[in-house]
mmCIF file of C-alpha atoms and ligand atoms in Angstrom:
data_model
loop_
_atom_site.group_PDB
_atom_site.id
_atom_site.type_symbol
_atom_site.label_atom_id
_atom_site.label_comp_id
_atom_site.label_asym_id
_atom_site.label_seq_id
_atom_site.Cartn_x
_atom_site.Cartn_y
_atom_site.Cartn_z
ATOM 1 C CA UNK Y 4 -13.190 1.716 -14.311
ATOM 2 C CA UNK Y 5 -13.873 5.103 -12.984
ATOM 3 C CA UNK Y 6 -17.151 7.153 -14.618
ATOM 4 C CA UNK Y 7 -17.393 9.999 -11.815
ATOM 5 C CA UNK Y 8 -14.941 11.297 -9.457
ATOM 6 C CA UNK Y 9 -16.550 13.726 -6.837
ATOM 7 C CA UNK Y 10 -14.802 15.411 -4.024
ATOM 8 C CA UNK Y 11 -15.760 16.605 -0.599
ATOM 9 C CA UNK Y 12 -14.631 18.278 2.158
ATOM 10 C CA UNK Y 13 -15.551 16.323 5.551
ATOM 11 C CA UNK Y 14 -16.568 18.702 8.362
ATOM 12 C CA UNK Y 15 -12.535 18.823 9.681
ATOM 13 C CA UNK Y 16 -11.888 20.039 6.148
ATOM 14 C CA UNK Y 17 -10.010 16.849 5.267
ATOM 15 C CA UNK Y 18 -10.111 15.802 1.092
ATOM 16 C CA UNK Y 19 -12.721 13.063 0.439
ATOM 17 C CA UNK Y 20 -12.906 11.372 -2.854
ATOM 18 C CA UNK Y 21 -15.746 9.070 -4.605
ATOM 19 C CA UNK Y 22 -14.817 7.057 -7.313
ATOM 20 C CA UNK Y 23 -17.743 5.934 -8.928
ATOM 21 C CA UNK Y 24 -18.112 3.554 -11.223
ATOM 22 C CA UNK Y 25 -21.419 4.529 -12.611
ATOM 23 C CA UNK Y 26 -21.980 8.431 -13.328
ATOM 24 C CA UNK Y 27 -25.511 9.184 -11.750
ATOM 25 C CA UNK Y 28 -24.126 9.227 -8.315
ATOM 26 C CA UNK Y 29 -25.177 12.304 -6.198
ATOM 27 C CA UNK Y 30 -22.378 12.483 -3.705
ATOM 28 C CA UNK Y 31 -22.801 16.017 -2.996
ATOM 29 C CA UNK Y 32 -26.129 15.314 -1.598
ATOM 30 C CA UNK Y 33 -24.248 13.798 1.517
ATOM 31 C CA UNK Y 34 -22.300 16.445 3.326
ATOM 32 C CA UNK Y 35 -20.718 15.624 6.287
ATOM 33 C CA UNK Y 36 -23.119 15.690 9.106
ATOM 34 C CA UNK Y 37 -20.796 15.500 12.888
ATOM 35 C CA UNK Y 38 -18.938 18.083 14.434
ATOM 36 C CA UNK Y 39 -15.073 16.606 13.942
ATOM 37 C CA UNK Y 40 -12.609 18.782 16.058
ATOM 38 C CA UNK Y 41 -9.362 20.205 13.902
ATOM 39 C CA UNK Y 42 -6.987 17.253 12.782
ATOM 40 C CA UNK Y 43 -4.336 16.767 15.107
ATOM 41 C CA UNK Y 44 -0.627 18.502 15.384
ATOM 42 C CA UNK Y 45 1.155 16.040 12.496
ATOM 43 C CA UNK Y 46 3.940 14.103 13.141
ATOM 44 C CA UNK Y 47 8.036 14.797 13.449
ATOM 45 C CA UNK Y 48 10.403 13.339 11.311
ATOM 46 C CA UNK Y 49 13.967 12.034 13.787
ATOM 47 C CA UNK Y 50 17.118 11.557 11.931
ATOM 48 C CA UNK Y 51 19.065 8.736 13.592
ATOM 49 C CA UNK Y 52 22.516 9.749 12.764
ATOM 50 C CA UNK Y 53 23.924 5.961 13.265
ATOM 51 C CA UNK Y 54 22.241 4.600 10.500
ATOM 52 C CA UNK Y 55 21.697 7.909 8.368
ATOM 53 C CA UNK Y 56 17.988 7.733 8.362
ATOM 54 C CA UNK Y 57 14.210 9.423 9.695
ATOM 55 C CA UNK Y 58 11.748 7.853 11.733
ATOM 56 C CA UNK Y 59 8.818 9.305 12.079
ATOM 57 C CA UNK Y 60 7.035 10.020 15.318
ATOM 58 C CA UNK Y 61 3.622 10.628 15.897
ATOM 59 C CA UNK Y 62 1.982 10.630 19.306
ATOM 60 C CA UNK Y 63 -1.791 11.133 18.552
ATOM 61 C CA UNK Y 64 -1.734 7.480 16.422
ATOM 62 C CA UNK Y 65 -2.118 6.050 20.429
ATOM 63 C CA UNK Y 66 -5.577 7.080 20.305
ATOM 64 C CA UNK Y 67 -7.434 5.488 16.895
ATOM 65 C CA UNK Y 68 -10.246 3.556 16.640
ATOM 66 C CA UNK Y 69 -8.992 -0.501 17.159
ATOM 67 C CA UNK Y 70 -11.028 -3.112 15.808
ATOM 68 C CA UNK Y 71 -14.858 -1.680 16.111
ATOM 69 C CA UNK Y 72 -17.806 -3.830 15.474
ATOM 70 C CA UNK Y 73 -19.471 -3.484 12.019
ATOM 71 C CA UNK Y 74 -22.064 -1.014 13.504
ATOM 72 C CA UNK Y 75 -19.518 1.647 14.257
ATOM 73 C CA UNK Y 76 -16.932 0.874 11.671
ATOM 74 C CA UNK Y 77 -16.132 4.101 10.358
ATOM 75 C CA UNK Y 78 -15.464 2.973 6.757
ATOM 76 C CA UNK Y 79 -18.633 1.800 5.965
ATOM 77 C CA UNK Y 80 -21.560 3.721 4.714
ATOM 78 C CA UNK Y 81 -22.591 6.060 7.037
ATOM 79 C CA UNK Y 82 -26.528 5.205 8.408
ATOM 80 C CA UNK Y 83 -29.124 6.809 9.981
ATOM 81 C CA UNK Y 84 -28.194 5.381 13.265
ATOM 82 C CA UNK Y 85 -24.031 6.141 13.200
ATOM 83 C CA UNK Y 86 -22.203 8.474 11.004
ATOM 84 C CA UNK Y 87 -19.003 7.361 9.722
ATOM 85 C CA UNK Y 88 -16.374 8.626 7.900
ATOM 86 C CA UNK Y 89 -17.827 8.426 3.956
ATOM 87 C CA UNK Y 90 -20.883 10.783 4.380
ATOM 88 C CA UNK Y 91 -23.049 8.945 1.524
ATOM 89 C CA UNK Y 92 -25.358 6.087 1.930
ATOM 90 C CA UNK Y 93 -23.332 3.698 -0.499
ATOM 91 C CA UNK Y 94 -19.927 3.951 -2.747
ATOM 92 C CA UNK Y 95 -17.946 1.821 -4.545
ATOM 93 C CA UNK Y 96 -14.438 2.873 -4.214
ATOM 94 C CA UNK Y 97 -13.933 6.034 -1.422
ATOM 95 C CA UNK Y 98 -10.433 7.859 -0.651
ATOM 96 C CA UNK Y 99 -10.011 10.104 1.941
ATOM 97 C CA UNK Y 100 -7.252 11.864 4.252
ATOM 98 C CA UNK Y 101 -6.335 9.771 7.608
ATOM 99 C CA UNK Y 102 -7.939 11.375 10.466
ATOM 100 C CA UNK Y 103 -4.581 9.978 12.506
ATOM 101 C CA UNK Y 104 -2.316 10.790 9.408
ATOM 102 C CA UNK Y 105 1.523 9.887 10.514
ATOM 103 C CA UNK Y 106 2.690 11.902 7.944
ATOM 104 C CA UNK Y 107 0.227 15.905 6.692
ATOM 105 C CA UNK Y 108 0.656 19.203 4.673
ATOM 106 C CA UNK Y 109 -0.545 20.953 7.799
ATOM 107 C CA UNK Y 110 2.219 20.503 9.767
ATOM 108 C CA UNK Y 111 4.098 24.194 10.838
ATOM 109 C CA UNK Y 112 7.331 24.165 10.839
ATOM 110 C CA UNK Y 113 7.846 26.582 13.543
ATOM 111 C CA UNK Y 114 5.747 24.334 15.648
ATOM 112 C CA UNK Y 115 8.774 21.873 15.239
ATOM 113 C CA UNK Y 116 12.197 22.074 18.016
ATOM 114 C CA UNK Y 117 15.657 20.891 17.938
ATOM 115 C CA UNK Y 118 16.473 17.971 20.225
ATOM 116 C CA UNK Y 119 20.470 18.222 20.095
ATOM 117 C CA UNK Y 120 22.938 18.896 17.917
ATOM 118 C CA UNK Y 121 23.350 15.191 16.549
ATOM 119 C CA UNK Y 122 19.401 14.766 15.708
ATOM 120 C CA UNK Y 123 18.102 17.303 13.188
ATOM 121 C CA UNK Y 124 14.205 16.810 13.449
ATOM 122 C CA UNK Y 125 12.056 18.325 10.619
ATOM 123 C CA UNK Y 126 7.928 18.790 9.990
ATOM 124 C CA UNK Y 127 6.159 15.273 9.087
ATOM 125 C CA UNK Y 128 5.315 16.891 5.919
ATOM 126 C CA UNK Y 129 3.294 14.323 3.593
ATOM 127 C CA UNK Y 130 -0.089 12.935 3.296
ATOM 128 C CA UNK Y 131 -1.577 9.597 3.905
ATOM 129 C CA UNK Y 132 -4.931 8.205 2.870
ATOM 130 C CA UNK Y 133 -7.534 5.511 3.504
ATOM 131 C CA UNK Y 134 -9.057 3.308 0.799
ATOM 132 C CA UNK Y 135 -12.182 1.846 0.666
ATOM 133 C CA UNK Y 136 -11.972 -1.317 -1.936
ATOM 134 C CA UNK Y 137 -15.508 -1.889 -1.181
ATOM 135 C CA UNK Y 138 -18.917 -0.786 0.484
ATOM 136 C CA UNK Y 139 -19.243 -4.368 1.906
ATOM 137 C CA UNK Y 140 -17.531 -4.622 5.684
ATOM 138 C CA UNK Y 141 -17.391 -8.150 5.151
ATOM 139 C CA UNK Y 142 -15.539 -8.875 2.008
ATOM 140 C CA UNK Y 143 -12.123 -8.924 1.349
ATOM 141 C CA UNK Y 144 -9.783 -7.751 -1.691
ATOM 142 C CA UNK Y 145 -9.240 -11.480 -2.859
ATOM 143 C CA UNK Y 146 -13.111 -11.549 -3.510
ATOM 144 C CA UNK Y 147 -13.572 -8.454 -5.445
ATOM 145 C CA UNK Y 148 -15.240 -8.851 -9.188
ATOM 146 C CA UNK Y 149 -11.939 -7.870 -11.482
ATOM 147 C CA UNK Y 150 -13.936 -4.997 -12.707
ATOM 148 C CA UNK Y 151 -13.436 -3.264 -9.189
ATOM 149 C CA UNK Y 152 -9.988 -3.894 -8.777
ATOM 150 C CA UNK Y 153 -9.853 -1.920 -11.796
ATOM 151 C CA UNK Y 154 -11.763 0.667 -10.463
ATOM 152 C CA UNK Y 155 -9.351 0.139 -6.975
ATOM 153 C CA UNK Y 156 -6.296 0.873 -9.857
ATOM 154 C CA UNK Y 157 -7.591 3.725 -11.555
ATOM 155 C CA UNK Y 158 -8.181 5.542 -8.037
ATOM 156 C CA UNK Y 159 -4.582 4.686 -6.967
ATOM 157 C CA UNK Y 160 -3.236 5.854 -10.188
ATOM 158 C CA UNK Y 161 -5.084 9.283 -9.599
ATOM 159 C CA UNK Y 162 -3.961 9.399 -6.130
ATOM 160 C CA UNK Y 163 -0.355 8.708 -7.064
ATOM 161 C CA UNK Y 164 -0.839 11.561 -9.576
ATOM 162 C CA UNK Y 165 -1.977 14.187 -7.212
ATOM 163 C CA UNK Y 166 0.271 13.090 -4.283
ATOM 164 C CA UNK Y 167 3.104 13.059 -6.350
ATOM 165 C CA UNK Y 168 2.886 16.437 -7.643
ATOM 166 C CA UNK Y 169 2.818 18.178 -3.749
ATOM 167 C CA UNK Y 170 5.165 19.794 -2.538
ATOM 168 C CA UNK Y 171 8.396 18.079 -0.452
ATOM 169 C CA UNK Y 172 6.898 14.934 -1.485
ATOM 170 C CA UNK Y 173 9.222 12.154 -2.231
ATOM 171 C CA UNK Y 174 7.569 8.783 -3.010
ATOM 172 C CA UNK Y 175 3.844 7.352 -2.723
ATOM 173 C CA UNK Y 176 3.410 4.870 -1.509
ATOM 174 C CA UNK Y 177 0.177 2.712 -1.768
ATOM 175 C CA UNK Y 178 -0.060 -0.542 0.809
ATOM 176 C CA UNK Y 179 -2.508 -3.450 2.134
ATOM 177 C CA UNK Y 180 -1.992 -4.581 5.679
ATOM 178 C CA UNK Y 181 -4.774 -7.766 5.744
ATOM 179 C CA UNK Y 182 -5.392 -9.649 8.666
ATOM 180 C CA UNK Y 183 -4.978 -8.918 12.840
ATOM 181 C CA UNK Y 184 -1.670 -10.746 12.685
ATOM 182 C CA UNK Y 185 -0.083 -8.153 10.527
ATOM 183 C CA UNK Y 186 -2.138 -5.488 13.076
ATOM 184 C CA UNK Y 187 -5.181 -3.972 10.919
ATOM 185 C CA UNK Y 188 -7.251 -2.240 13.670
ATOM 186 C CA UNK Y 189 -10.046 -1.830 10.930
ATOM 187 C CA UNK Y 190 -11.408 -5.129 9.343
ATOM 188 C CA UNK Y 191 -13.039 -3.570 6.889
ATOM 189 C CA UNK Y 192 -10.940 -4.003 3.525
ATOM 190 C CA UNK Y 193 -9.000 -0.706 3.208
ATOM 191 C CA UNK Y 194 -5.795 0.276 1.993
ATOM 192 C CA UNK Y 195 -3.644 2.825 2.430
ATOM 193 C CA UNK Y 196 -1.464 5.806 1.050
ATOM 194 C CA UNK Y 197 1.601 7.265 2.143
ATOM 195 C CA UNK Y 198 2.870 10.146 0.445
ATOM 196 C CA UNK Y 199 6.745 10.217 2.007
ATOM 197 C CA UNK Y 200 8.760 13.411 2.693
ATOM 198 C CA UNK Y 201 12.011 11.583 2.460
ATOM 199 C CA UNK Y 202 12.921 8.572 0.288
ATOM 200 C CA UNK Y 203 12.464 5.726 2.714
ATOM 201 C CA UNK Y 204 15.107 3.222 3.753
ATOM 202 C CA UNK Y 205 14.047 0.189 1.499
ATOM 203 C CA UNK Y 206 13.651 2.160 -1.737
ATOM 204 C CA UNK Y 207 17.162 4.197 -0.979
ATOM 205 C CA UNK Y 208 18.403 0.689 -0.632
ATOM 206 C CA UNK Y 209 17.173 -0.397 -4.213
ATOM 207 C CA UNK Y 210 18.484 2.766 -5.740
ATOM 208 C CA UNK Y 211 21.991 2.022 -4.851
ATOM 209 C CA UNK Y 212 21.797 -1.252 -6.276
ATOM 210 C CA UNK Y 213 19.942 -0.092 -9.281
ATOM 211 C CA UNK Y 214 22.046 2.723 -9.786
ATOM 212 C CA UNK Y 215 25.562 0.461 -9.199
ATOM 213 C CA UNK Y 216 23.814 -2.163 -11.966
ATOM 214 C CA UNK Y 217 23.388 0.777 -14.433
ATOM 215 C CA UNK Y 218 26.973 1.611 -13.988
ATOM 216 C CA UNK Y 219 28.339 -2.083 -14.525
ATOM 217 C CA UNK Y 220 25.810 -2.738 -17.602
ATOM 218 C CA UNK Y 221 26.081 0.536 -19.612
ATOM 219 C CA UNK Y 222 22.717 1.655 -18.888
ATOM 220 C CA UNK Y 223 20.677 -1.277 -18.175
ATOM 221 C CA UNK Y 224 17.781 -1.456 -15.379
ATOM 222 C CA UNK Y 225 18.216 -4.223 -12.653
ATOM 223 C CA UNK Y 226 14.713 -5.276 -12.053
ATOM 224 C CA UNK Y 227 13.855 -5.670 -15.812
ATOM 225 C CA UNK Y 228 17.115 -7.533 -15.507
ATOM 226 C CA UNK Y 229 15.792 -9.712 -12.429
ATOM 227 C CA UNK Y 230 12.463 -10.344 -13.862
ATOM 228 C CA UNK Y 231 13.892 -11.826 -16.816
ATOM 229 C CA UNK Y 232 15.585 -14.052 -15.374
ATOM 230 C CA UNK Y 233 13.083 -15.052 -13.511
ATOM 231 C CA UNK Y 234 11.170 -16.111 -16.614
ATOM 232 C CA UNK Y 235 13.741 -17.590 -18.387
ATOM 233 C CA UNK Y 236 14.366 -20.056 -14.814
ATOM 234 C CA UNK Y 237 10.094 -20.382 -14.403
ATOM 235 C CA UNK Y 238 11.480 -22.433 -11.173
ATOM 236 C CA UNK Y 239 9.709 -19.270 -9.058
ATOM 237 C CA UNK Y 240 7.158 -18.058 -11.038
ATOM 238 C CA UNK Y 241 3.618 -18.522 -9.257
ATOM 239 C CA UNK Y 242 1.799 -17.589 -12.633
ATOM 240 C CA UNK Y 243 1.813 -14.835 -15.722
ATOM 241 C CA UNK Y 244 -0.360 -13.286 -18.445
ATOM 242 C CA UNK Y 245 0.425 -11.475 -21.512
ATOM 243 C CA UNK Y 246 1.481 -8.278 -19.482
ATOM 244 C CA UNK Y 247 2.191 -9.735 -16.066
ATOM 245 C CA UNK Y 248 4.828 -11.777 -14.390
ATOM 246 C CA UNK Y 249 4.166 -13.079 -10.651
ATOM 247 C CA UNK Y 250 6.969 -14.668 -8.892
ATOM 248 C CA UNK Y 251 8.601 -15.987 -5.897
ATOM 249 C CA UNK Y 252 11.858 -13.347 -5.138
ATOM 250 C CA UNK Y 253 15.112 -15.698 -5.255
ATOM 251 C CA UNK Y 254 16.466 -14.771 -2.110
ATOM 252 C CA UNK Y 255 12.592 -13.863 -0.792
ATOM 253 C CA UNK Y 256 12.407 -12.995 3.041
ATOM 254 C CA UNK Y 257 8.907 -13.573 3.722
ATOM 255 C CA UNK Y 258 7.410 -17.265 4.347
ATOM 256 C CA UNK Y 259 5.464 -16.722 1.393
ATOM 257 C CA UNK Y 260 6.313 -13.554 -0.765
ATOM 258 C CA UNK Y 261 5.308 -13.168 -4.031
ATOM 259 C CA UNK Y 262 6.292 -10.294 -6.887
ATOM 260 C CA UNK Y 263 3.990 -8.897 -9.472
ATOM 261 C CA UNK Y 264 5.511 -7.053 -12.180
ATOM 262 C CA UNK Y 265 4.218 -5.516 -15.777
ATOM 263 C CA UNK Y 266 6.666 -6.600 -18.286
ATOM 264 C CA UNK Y 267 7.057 -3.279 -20.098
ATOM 265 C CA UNK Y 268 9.266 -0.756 -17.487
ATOM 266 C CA UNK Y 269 6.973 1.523 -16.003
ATOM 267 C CA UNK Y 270 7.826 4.017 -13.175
ATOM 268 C CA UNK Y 271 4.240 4.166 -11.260
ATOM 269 C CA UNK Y 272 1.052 3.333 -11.763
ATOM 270 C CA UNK Y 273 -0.280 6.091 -13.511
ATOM 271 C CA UNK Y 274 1.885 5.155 -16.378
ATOM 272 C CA UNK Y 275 -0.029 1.733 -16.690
ATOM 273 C CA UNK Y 276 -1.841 1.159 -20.108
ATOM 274 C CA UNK Y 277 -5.191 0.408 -19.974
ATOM 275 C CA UNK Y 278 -4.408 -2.825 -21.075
ATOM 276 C CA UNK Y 279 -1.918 -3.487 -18.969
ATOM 277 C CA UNK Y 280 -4.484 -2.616 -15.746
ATOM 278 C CA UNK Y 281 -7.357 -4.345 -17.255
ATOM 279 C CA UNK Y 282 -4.904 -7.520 -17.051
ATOM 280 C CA UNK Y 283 -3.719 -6.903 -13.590
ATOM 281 C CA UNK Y 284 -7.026 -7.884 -11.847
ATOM 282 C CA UNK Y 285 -6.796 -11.546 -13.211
ATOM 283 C CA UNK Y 286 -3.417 -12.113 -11.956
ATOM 284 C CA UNK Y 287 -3.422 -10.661 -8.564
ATOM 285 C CA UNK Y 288 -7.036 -12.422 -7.752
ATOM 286 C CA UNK Y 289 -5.653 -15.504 -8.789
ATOM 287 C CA UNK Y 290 -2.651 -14.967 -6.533
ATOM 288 C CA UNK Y 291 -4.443 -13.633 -3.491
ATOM 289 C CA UNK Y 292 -6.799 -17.119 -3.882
ATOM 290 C CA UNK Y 293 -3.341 -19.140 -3.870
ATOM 291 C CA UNK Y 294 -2.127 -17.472 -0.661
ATOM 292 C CA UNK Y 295 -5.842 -18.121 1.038
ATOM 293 C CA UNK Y 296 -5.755 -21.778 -0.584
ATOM 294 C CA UNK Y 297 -2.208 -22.220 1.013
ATOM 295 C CA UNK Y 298 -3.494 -23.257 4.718
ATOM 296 C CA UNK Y 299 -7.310 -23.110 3.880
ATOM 297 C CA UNK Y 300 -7.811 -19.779 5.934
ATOM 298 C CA UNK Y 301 -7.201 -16.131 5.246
ATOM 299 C CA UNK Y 302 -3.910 -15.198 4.786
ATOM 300 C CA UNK Y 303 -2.621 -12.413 7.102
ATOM 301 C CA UNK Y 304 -0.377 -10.179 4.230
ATOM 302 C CA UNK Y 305 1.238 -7.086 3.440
ATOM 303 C CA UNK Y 306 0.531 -5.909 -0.516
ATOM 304 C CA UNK Y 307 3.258 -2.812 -1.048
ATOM 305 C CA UNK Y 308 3.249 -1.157 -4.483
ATOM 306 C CA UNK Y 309 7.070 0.274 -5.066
ATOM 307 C CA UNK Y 310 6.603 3.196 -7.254
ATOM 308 C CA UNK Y 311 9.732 4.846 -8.845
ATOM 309 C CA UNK Y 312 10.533 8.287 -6.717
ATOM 310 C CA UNK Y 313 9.144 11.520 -7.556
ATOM 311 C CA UNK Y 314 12.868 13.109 -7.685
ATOM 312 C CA UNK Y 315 16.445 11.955 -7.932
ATOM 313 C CA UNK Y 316 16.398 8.265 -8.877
ATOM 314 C CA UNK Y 317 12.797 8.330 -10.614
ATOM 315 C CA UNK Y 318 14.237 6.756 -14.145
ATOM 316 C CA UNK Y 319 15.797 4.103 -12.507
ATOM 317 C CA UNK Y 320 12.675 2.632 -10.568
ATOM 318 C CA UNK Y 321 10.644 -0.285 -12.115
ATOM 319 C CA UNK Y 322 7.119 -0.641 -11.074
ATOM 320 C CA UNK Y 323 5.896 -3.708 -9.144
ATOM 321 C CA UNK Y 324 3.862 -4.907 -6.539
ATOM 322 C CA UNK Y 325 5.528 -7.349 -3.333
ATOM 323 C CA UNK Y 326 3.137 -9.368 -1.758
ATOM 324 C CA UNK Y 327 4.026 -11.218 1.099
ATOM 325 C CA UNK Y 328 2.618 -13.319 4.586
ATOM 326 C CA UNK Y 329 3.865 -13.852 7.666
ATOM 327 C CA UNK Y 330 2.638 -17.326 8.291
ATOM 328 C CA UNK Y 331 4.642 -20.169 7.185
ATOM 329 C CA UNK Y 332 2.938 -22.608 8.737
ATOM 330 C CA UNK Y 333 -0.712 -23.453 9.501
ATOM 331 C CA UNK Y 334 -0.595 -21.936 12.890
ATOM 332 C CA UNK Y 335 2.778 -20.398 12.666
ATOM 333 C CA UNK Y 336 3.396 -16.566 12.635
ATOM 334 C CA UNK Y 337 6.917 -15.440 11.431
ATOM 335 C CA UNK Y 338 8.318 -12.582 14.024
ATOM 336 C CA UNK Y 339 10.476 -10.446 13.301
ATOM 337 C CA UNK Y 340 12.912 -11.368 16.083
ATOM 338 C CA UNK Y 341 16.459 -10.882 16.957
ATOM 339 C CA UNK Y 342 18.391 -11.070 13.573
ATOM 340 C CA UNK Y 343 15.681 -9.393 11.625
ATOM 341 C CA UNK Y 344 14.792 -6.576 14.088
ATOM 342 C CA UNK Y 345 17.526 -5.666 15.594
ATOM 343 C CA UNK Y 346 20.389 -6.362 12.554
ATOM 344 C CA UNK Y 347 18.123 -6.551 9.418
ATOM 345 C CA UNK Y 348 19.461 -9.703 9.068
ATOM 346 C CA UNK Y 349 16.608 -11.712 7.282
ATOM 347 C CA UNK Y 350 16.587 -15.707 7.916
ATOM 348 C CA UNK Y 351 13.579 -17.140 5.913
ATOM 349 C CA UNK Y 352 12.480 -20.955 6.755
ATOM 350 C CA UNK Y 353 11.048 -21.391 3.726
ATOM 351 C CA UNK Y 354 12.872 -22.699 0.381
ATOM 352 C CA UNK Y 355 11.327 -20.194 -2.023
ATOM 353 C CA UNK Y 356 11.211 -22.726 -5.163
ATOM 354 C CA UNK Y 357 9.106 -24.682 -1.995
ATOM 355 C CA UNK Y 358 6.354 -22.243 -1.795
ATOM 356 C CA UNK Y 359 6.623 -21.589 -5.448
ATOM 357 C CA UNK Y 360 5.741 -24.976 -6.079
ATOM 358 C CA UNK Y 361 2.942 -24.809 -2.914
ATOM 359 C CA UNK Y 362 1.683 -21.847 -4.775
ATOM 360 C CA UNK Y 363 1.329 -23.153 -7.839
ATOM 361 C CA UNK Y 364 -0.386 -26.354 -6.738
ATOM 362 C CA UNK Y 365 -2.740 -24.389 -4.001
ATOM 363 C CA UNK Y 366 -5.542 -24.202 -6.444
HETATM 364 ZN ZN1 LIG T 25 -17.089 -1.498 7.663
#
């Protein structure tokens, strides 16, 4: 759990939270010591007219740090030897604003110009941050005591709080890549946060259905729907607590994919009870351990929290959190090849009951 929450301004002027979970740290203490030039022009969001949605193009993302070694990583503690991005000596859980951001709320608009008639282009206006799970370069989020992924939680939930409540902002999204196979170029466990300007393709795809279930049922949500069925067939679900269900999706794309979701509706994390986050940590570890236990090395995945939108569509959304890897066999990648890239056309070699069942018996 969070006890301090302090907030810097690195030496580009970019936001830089602690959270702390005991309250004597001195954070201020630490100001940013280098000489960072401005953060670069933002991105540019594209409207493809054939399939009626933005992609977002940033240029300056060519030139991040990929893959450094532990002496120049820039998210850990900075040293007396190498400066990195968190100023202070130590910290337990550290947010701060991308220094390659694809999306920023210092994009100007005038800086943006029309390509033709048929592709309307508009400011990357948003805001996407790193976070720091842990001081230690070495760990991973499947090994942290439940008490920090608590702490992890809480700092989401504050971030999804703020970030909701800019301006043009129209979903936050908080993510995990894990592993070079998915393409982390920091090995250091970090997540991320996008704050989106427009509601992105997946989520306007679960509105509609949402939205068309509502209108068939007389009101009634479609993933609390889903989920209990889930529970009632137990055929897919991995494991559960009082307040948490994880399960294998029916018609799952992933190899592996699993779901986490609190039984009570909530629209975003901030509108977890503390009970409900305290019994989170339990779950997920025990999850994350099954998906490392599955071929006896880590598990490259993708951990995506869906949070309802911050407009249009916000009572319909039903937190949860999709988990899913891209290996299905020991040394096996899935790609995303012809039917799934180029038609969105999913074809998953894996029975999900199958890697229920291999889930359940991992441990
Ligand atoms: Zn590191």
């Amino acid at each position: 759990m969070i006890s301090q929450r302090t907030a810097i301004r690195l030496s580009d002027g970019r936001e830089l939270i602690y959270f702390d979970e005991t309250p004597d740290a001195d954070r201020a203490k630490w100001p940013d010591t280098r000489h960072l030039p401005p953060p670069p022009p933002t991105s540019q969001l594209r409207y493809d007219p054939l399939v009626d949605e933005w992609v977002a193009v940033a240029a300056h993302r060519q030139t991040r740090t990929f893959l450094p070694p532990s002496d120049k990583c820039p998210l850990c503690p900075s040293t007396p030897e190498f400066a990195s991005e968190i100023p202070a000596p130590d910290y337990d859980v550290v947010v701060f604003e991308n220094q390659f951001p694809s999306f920023s709320d210092r994009v100007k608009p005038d800086e943006i110009t029309a390509l033709t008639d048929m592709v309307p282009v508009r400011p990357g206006i948003g805001r996407t941050e790193v976070v720091c799970f842990t001081s230690d370069h070495n760990s991973s989020f499947g090994t942290l005591p439940p008490a920090r992924v608590r702490t992890v939680l809480d700092a989401l939930a504050d971030r999804t709080t703020e970030m909701s409540a800019l301006p043009g902002i129209a979903q936050v999204f908080p993510f995990e890549n894990r592993g070079i196979e998915i393409g982390v170029t920091l090995s250091h466990p970090h997540g991320q946060i996008y704050a989106y300007p427009t509601v992105p393709p997946r989520t306007e795809a679960m509105l509609r259905a949402a939205r068309k279930h509502a209108e068939h049922t007389g009101g009634r949500n479609l993933y609390a729907d889903v989920l209990a069925a889930e529970q009632k067939a137990q055929v897919r679900v991995v494991a559960s607590n009082e307040h948490w269900t994880a399960y294998v999706p029916a018609a799952a794309r992933w190899p592996y994919e699993v779901q986490l979701a609190p039984h009570r509706q909530v629209a975003d994390i901030p509108a977890l009870s503390d009970e409900e986050r305290d019994a989170f940590a339990p779950l997920y570890l025990d999850v994350l351990r099954r998906f490392d236990a599955l071929f006896g090395k880590p598990m490259p995945y993708i951990s995506a929290w869906h949070q309802a939108v911050v407009g249009e569509g916000r009572e319909l959304g039903y937190l949860h959190l999709q988990l899913f890897s891209i290996r299905r066999a020991a040394d096996k990648l899935k790609y995303l090849a012809g039917s799934e890239s180029a038609m969105g056309a999913f074809v998953n070699d894996i029975v999900p009951e199958a890697a229920a069942q291999r889930l359940r018996e991992a441990l």
